[in-house]
């Protein structure tokens, strides 16, 4: 089975930049989309960005456009999420996910595999 492991979170200062990583393992990858989501305390899990594994098309939520960049390194089986201009409201648990197909990429319930999440705490 596919396994996803996020890393790169922690306690950081507002205004800086940070890159989160998602390592994919479990043999041959049969999913088409890799996505990043986040869930702030007391809030629903929100879609941030997605990327097609075998190519390079990317997709972003309105809230993620401008400050967030999703990219990947297929040779390392790793997907990244770069966040610029960190704000306190970015504080959340960030999740990496994978799904078959390229439709419904912004819907968490359509994803097949999830990582355990990495906590990002942005201080002011």
Coordinates of C-alpha atoms in Angstrom, one line a residue:
X1 CA 0.0 0.0 0.0
X2 CA 1.0 3.6 -0.6
X3 CA 2.5 5.3 2.5
X4 CA 2.8 9.1 2.8
X5 CA 5.0 10.8 5.4
X6 CA 5.0 14.6 5.9
X7 CA 7.8 16.6 7.4
X8 CA 9.1 20.1 7.7
X9 CA 6.6 21.6 10.2
X10 CA 7.4 23.2 13.5
X11 CA 7.4 26.5 15.3
X12 CA 8.4 29.4 13.0
X13 CA 8.3 33.2 12.8
X14 CA 5.8 35.1 10.7
X15 CA 7.2 36.6 7.5
X16 CA 9.6 33.8 6.7
X17 CA 9.4 31.0 4.2
X18 CA 9.1 27.2 4.7
X19 CA 9.0 24.1 2.6
X20 CA 7.1 21.0 3.7
X21 CA 7.9 17.6 2.3
X22 CA 5.9 14.5 1.6
X23 CA 7.7 11.2 1.0
X24 CA 5.9 8.5 -1.0
X25 CA 6.7 4.8 -0.5
X26 CA 5.0 1.4 -0.9
X27 CA 6.1 0.2 -4.3
X28 CA 4.7 1.2 -7.7
X29 CA 2.7 4.4 -7.4
X30 CA -0.7 4.0 -9.1
X31 CA -2.2 7.3 -8.1
X32 CA -2.5 10.3 -10.4
X33 CA -2.8 13.2 -8.0
X34 CA -0.9 14.3 -5.0
X35 CA -2.5 17.0 -2.9
X36 CA -1.8 19.2 0.1
X37 CA -4.5 20.1 2.7
X38 CA -4.4 21.9 6.0
X39 CA -6.7 21.9 9.1
X40 CA -6.6 24.7 11.6
X41 CA -7.9 24.3 15.1
X42 CA -11.7 24.1 15.1
X43 CA -11.8 24.3 11.3
X44 CA -12.5 21.9 8.4
X45 CA -9.8 20.4 6.4
X46 CA -9.1 22.7 3.4
X47 CA -7.6 22.0 0.1
X48 CA -4.4 24.0 -0.8
X49 CA -2.8 22.6 -3.9
X50 CA -2.4 19.5 -6.0
X51 CA 0.0 18.2 -8.7
X52 CA -0.2 15.4 -11.2
X53 CA 2.5 12.8 -10.4
X54 CA 3.4 11.7 -13.9
X55 CA 3.5 15.2 -15.4
X56 CA 3.6 18.8 -14.1
X57 CA 0.0 20.3 -14.1
X58 CA -0.7 22.1 -10.8
X59 CA -3.9 23.2 -9.1
X60 CA -4.4 25.8 -6.3
X61 CA -7.1 27.0 -4.1
X62 CA -7.9 30.7 -4.1
X63 CA -6.4 31.0 -0.7
X64 CA -3.2 29.3 -1.7
X65 CA -2.5 31.3 -4.9
X66 CA 0.4 33.7 -4.6
X67 CA 2.1 32.4 -1.4
X68 CA 2.0 28.7 -2.0
X69 CA 3.9 26.6 -4.5
X70 CA 3.6 22.8 -5.0
X71 CA 6.4 21.0 -6.8
X72 CA 7.9 17.5 -6.9
X73 CA 11.0 15.4 -7.4
X74 CA 10.0 12.1 -9.0
X75 CA 13.4 10.6 -8.6
X76 CA 13.1 11.1 -4.8
X77 CA 9.4 10.2 -4.7
X78 CA 8.8 13.4 -2.9
X79 CA 6.2 16.2 -3.2
X80 CA 6.8 19.6 -1.7
X81 CA 4.8 22.6 -0.6
X82 CA 6.6 25.9 -0.3
X83 CA 5.0 28.6 1.8
X84 CA 6.1 32.2 1.5
X85 CA 5.3 35.2 3.7
X86 CA 4.2 33.0 6.6
X87 CA 1.3 34.4 8.7
X88 CA -0.1 33.4 12.1
X89 CA -3.3 32.2 10.3
X90 CA -1.2 29.6 8.5
X91 CA -1.0 27.7 11.8
X92 CA -2.5 24.3 11.1
X93 CA -1.8 20.6 10.6
X94 CA -0.7 20.1 7.0
X95 CA -1.6 16.8 5.3
X96 CA -0.3 15.1 2.2
X97 CA -2.7 12.9 0.2
X98 CA -2.9 10.8 -2.9
X99 CA -5.8 9.8 -5.2
X100 CA -6.6 8.0 -8.5
X101 CA -7.7 10.1 -11.4
X102 CA -7.4 13.9 -11.9
X103 CA -11.0 14.9 -11.1
X104 CA -12.2 16.1 -7.7
X105 CA -8.6 17.1 -6.8
X106 CA -9.9 19.7 -4.3
X107 CA -12.2 17.3 -2.4
X108 CA -10.6 15.5 0.5
X109 CA -13.2 12.8 0.6
X110 CA -12.1 11.6 -2.8
X111 CA -8.5 10.9 -1.8
X112 CA -7.4 7.3 -1.2
X113 CA -4.3 7.7 1.1
X114 CA -3.3 10.3 3.7
X115 CA -0.2 11.0 5.7
X116 CA -0.2 11.6 9.4
X117 CA 0.2 15.3 9.1
X118 CA 2.8 17.8 10.2
X119 CA 2.1 20.6 12.5
X120 CA 3.0 24.2 11.5
X121 CA 2.8 26.8 14.2
X122 CA 3.5 30.4 13.0
X123 CA 4.2 32.9 15.8
X124 CA 3.8 36.7 15.4

